[in-house]
Coordinates of C-alpha atoms and ligand atoms in Angstrom, one line a residue:
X1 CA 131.1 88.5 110.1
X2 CA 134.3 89.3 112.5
X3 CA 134.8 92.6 110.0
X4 CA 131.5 93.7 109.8
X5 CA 130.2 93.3 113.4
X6 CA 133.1 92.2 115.1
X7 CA 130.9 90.1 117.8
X8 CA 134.0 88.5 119.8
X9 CA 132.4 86.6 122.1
X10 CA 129.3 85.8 124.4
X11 CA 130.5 87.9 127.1
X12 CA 127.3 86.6 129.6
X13 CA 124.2 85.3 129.9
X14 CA 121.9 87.1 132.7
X15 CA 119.3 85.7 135.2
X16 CA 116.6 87.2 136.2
X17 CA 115.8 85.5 139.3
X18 CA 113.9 85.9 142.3
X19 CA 116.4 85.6 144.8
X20 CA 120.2 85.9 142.9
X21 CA 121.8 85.2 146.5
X22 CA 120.7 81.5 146.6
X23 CA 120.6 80.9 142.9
X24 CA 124.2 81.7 143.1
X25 CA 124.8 79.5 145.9
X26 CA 123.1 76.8 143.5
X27 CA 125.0 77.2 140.1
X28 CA 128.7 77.3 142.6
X29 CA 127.5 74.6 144.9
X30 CA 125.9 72.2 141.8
X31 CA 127.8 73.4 138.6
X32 CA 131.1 74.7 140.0
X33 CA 130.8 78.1 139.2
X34 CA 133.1 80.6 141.0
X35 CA 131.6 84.1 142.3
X36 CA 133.5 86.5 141.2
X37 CA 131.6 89.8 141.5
X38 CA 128.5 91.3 143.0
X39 CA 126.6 94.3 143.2
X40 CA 124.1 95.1 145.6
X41 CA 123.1 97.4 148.7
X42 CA 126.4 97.2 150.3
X43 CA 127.8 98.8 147.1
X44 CA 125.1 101.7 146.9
X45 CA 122.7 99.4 144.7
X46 CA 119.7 99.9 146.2
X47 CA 117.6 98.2 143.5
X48 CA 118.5 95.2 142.4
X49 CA 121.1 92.5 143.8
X50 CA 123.4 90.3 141.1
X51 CA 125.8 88.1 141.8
X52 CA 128.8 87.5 138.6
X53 CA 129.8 83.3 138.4
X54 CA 132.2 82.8 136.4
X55 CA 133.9 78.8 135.0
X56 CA 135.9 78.6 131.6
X57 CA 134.9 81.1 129.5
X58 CA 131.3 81.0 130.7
X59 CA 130.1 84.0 132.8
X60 CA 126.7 84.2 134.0
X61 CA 124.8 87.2 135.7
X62 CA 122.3 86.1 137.9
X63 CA 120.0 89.5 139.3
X64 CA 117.1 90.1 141.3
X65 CA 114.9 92.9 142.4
X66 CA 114.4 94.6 146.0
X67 CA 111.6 96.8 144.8
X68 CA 108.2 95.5 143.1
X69 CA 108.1 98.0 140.9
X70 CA 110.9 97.0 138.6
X71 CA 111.3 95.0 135.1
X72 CA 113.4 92.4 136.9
X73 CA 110.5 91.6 139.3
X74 CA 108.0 92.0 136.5
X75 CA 109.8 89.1 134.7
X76 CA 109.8 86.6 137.7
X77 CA 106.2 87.3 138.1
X78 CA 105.8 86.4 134.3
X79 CA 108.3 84.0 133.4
X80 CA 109.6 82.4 136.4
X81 CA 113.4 82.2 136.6
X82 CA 114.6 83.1 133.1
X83 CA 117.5 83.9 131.0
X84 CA 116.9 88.0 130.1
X85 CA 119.7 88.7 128.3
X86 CA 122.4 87.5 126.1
X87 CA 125.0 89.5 125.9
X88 CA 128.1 89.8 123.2
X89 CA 131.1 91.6 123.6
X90 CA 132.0 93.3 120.6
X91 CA 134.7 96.0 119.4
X92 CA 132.6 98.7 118.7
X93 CA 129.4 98.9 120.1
X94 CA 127.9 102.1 118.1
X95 CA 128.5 100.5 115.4
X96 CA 126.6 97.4 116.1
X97 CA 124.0 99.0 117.1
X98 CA 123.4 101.2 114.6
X99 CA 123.8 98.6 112.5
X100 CA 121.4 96.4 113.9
X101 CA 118.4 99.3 114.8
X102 CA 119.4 100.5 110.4
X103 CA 118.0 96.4 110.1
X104 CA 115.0 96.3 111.5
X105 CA 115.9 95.7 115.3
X106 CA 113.9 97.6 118.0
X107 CA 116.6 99.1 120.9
X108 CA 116.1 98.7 124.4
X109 CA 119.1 100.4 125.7
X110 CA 120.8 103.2 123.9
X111 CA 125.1 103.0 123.2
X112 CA 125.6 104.3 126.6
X113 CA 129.3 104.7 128.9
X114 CA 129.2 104.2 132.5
X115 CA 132.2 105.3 134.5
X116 CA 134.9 104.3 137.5
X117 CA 138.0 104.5 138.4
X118 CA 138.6 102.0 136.7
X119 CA 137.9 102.6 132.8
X120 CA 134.7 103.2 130.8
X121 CA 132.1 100.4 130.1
X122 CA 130.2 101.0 127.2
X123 CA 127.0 99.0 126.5
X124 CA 123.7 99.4 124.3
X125 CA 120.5 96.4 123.8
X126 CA 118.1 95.2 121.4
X127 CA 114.9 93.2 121.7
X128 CA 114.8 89.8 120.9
X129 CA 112.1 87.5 120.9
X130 CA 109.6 87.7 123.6
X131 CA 111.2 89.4 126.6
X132 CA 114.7 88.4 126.0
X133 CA 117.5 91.6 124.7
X134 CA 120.7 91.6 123.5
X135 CA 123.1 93.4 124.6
X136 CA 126.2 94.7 123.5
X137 CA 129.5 95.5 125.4
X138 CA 132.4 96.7 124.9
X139 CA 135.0 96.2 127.7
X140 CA 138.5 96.8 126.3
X141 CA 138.7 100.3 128.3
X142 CA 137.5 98.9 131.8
X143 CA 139.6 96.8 134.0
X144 CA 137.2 96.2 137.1
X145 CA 135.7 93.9 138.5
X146 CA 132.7 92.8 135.8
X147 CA 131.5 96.4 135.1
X148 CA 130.9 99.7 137.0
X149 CA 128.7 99.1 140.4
X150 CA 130.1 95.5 140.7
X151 CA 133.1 94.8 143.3
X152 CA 135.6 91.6 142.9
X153 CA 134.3 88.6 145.1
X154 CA 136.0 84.9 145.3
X155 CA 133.9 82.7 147.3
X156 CA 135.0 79.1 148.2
X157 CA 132.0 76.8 147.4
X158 CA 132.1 72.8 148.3
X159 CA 135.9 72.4 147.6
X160 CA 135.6 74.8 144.2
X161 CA 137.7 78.4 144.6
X162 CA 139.6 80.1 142.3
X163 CA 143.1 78.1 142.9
X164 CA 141.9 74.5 143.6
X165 CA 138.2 74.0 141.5
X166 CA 137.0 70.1 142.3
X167 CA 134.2 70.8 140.0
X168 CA 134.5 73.1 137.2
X169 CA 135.4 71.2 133.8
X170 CA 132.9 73.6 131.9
X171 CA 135.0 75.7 129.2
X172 CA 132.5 77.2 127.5
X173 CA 129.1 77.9 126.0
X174 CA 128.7 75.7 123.0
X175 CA 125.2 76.9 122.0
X176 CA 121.6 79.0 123.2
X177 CA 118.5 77.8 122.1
X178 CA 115.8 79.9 122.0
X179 CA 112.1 78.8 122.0
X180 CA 109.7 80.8 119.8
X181 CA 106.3 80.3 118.7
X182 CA 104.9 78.4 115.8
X183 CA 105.5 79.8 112.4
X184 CA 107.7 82.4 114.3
X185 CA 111.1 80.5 113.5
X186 CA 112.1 81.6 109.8
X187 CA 111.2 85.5 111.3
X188 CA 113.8 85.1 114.2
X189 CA 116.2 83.6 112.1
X190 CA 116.1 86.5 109.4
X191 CA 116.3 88.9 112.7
X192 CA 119.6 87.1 113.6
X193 CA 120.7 87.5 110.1
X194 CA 119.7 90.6 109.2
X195 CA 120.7 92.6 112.7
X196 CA 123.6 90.8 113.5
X197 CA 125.6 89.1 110.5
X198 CA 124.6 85.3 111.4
X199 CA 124.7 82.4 109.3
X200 CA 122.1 79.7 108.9
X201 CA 124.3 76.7 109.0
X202 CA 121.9 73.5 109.9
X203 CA 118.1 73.4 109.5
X204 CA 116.0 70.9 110.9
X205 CA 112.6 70.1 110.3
X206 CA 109.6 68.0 112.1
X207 CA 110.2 64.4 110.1
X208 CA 113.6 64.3 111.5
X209 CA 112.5 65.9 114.8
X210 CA 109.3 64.0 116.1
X211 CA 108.0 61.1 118.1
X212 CA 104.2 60.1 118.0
X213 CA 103.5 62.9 120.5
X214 CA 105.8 65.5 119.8
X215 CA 107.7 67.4 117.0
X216 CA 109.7 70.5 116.5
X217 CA 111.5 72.3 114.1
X218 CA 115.1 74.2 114.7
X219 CA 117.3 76.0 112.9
X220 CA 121.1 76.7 114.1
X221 CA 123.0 80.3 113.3
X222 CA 126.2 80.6 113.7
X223 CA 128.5 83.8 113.5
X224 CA 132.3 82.4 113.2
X225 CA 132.5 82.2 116.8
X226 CA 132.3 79.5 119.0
X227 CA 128.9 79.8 119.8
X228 CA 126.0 79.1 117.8
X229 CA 122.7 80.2 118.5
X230 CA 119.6 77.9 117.6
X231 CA 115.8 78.6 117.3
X232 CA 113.2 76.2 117.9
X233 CA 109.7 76.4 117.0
X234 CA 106.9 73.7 117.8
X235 CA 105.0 71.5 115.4
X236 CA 102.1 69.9 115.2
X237 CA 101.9 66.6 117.1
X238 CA 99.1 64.4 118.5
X239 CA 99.9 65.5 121.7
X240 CA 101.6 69.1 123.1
X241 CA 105.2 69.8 121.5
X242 CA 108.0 70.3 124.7
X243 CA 108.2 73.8 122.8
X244 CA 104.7 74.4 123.3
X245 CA 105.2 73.0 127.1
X246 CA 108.2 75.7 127.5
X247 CA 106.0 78.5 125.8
X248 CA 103.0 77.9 128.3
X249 CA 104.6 77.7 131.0
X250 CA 107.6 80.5 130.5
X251 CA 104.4 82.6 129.3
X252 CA 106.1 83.2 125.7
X253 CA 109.4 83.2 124.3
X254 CA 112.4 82.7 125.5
X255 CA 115.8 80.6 126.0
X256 CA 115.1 76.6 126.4
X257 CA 118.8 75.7 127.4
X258 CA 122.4 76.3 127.2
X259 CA 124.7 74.0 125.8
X260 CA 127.8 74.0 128.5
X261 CA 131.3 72.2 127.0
X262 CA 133.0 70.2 128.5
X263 CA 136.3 67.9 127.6
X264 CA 136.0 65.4 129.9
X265 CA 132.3 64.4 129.9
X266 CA 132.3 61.3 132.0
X267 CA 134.2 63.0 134.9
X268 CA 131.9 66.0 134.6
X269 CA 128.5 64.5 135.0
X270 CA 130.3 62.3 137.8
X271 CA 130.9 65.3 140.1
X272 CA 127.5 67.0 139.2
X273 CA 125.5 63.9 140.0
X274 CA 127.4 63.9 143.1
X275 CA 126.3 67.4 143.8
X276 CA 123.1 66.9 142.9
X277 CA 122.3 67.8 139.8
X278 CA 119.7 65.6 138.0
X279 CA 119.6 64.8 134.7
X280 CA 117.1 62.9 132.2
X281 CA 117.1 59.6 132.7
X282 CA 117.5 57.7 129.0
X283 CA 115.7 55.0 128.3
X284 CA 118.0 51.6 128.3
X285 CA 116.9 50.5 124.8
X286 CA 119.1 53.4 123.8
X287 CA 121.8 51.8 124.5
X288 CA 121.1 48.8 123.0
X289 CA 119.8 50.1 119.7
X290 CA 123.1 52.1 119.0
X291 CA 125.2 51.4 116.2
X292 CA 128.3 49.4 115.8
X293 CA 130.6 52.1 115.4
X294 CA 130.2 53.4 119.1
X295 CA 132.3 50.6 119.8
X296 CA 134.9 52.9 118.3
X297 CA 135.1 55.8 120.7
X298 CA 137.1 55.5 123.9
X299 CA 134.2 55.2 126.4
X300 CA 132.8 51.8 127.0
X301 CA 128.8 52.0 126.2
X302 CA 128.3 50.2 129.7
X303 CA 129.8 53.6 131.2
X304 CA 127.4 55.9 128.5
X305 CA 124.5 54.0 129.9
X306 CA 125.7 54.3 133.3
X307 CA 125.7 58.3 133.2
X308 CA 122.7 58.5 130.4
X309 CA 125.4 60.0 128.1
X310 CA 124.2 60.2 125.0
X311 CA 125.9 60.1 121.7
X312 CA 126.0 61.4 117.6
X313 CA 127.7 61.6 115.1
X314 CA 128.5 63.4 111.6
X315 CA 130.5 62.8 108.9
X316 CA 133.5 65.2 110.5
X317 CA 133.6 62.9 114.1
X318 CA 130.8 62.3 117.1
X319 CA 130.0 64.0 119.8
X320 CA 128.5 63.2 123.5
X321 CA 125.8 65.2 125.4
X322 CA 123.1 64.9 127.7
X323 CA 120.6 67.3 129.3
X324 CA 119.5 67.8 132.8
X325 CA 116.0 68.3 134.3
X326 CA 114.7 72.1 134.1
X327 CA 116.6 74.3 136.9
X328 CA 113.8 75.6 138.3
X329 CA 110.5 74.7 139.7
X330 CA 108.7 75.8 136.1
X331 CA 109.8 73.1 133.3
X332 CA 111.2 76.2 131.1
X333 CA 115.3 76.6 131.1
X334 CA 117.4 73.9 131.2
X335 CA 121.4 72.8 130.4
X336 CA 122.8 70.7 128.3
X337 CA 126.4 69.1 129.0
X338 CA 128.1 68.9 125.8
X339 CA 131.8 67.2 124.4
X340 CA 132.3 67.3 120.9
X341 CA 135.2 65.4 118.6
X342 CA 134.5 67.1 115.4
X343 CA 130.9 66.8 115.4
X344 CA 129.5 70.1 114.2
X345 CA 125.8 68.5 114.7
X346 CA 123.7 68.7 118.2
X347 CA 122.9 65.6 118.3
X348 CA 119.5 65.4 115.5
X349 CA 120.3 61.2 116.1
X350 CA 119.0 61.8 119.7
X351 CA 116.2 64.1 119.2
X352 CA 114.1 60.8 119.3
X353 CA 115.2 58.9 122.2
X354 CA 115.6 62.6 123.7
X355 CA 112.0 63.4 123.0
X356 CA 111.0 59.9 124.4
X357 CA 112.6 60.8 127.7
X358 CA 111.1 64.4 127.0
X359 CA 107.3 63.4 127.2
X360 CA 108.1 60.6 129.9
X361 CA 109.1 63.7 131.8
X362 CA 106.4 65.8 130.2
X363 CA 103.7 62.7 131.3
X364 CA 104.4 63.1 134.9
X365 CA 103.7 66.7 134.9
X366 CA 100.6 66.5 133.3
X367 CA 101.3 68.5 130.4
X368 CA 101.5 66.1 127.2
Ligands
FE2_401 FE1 121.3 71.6 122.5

């Protein structure tokens, strides 16, 4: 994969949002992101605003448009507040692009260099599923701030700045999950293949996924990198699938959630509880339905049930994770907070009591 495509790394994931300025006060004030970059009318923008956050390894983009008559503002008005792109940063981005466009991908953006003083950014996108593109970038001749148009920021946020962060345990992105429609799944998985060199690693279906309501079926690509990329698709229930919740309401495809890493899980969700994030609350027979061998780890389940952490296990070590409420006022993207010790799973021993929570959620919207 690394020879071949040489995808290095998720380089960021970008917003489109209706107004960047306060969802950037929201993911510093509530996750403990630092802004570190922004582009807008005070740096001859005159179209769109973004704001660069920045915690770990994770960088998010989060942009939104001052005219109506641009994509950004076409994809608030469809999808709400969305993830638009997903963007790798690779060695050579001609040759990932050809390669990907010689396989079957559609391009968006053509290999393209934009120019400062301070280096050459080179970039080109595909089309993903529904409205979502790839993109690819290459950065190792630019040494400004984010890419050309954007200027350096550092904005202290509720005790978090670039010296002294009080939040900020995220490292990295441990996995995107990307909702597609029924009997679309295998066809984004081969696109993900075929395009970009991944590997199908784990394949669930809907008897290990699915409650009396709901089901769902995911499969998990990796490419040798830290992140893995994972596709669900809905499946027939009684009742509607939380994919087919998601596709309604985000009016197609897109990404459902990001998993965020984290090494220190317990003192993570403290501090974003305490800033307000909210999570799913897990149903207490969860806790005492788990297994002997929880006793194991070093967390006392008293405290897992006292944060709603959840945990899993494999047969290479466990890992601990829970999930927050959607971001946004549409139930569409949401986190997950993830610590793994050798588990490469994402938690299939959960999907149940997950889904349970899921639909209790689901219920009090009206949609299951
Ligand atoms: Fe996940």
């Amino acid at each position: 994969m690394a020879d071949i495509f040489s995808i290095k790394r998720v380089d960021h994931l970008e917003f489109y949002v209706g107004n960047a300025k306060q969802a950037a006060s929201f993911y510093a004030e509530c996750f403990g992101f630092r802004i570190t970059a922004y582009c807008g009318l005070e740096t001859g923008e005159r179209k769109t605003t973004s704001y660069v956050l920045e915690q770990g390894d994770i960088r998010f983009v989060l942009s939104s448009a001052m005219i109506a008559d641009h994509p950004i503002a076409q994809s608030v008005l469809n999808h709400g507040d969305t993830i638009a792109t997903l963007a790798l940063e690779v060695s050579d981005v001609n040759h990932v692009y050809q390669h990907a466009i010689q396989n079957g991908a559609i391009g968006a953006i053509l290999p393209t260099d934009r120019e400062d003083t301070e280096g050459v950014f080179r970039y080109a996108a595909i089309h993903a599923y529904g409205d979502t593109c790839i993109k690819f970038i290459q950065r190792d001749c630019y040494r400004g701030a984010f890419a050309p148009g954007f200027v350096a920021r550092s904005v202290k946020t509720n005790g978090n700045n670039t010296t002294s962060p009080k939040l900020g345990h995220l490292s990295h992105i441990d996995h995107i999950v990307g909702n597609v429609e029924q009997g679309k799944m295998d066809e984004w998985v081969n696109f993900f293949v075929k395009t970009m060199g991944f590997d199908l690693k784990l394949s669930f279906d809907d008897q290990s996924i699915s409650t009396e309501y709901s089901a769902l079926m995911s499969k998990v690509l990796q490419n040798g990198g830290k992140t893995s990329i994972n596709i669900n698709e809905p499946a027939i229930g009684r009742r509607k699938s939380q994919i087919q919740e998601y596709l309604d309401f985000h009016n197609g495809p897109g990404i459902q959630h990001i998993g965020l890493a984290t090494s220190n899980i317990v003192e993570t969700v403290q501090q974003l509880k305490q800033s307000g994030v909210e999570f799913l609350p897990i149903p207490k027979t969860y806790y005492q339905e788990l297994e002997t061998w929880v006793n194991e780890i070093d967390i006392p389940v008293t405290h897992l049930a006292e944060l709603g952490i959840l945990i899993d296990r494999d047969e290479h070590g466990y890992l601990l994770q829970l999930f927050t409420k959607p971001l946004g006022d549409r139930p569409t993207l949401f986190f997950e907070i993830i610590e793994r010790h050798g588990c490469n799973g994402f938690g299939a021993g959960n999907f149940k009591a997950l889904f349970v929570a899921l639909e209790r959620e689901q219920e009090k919207r009206g949609n299951l």
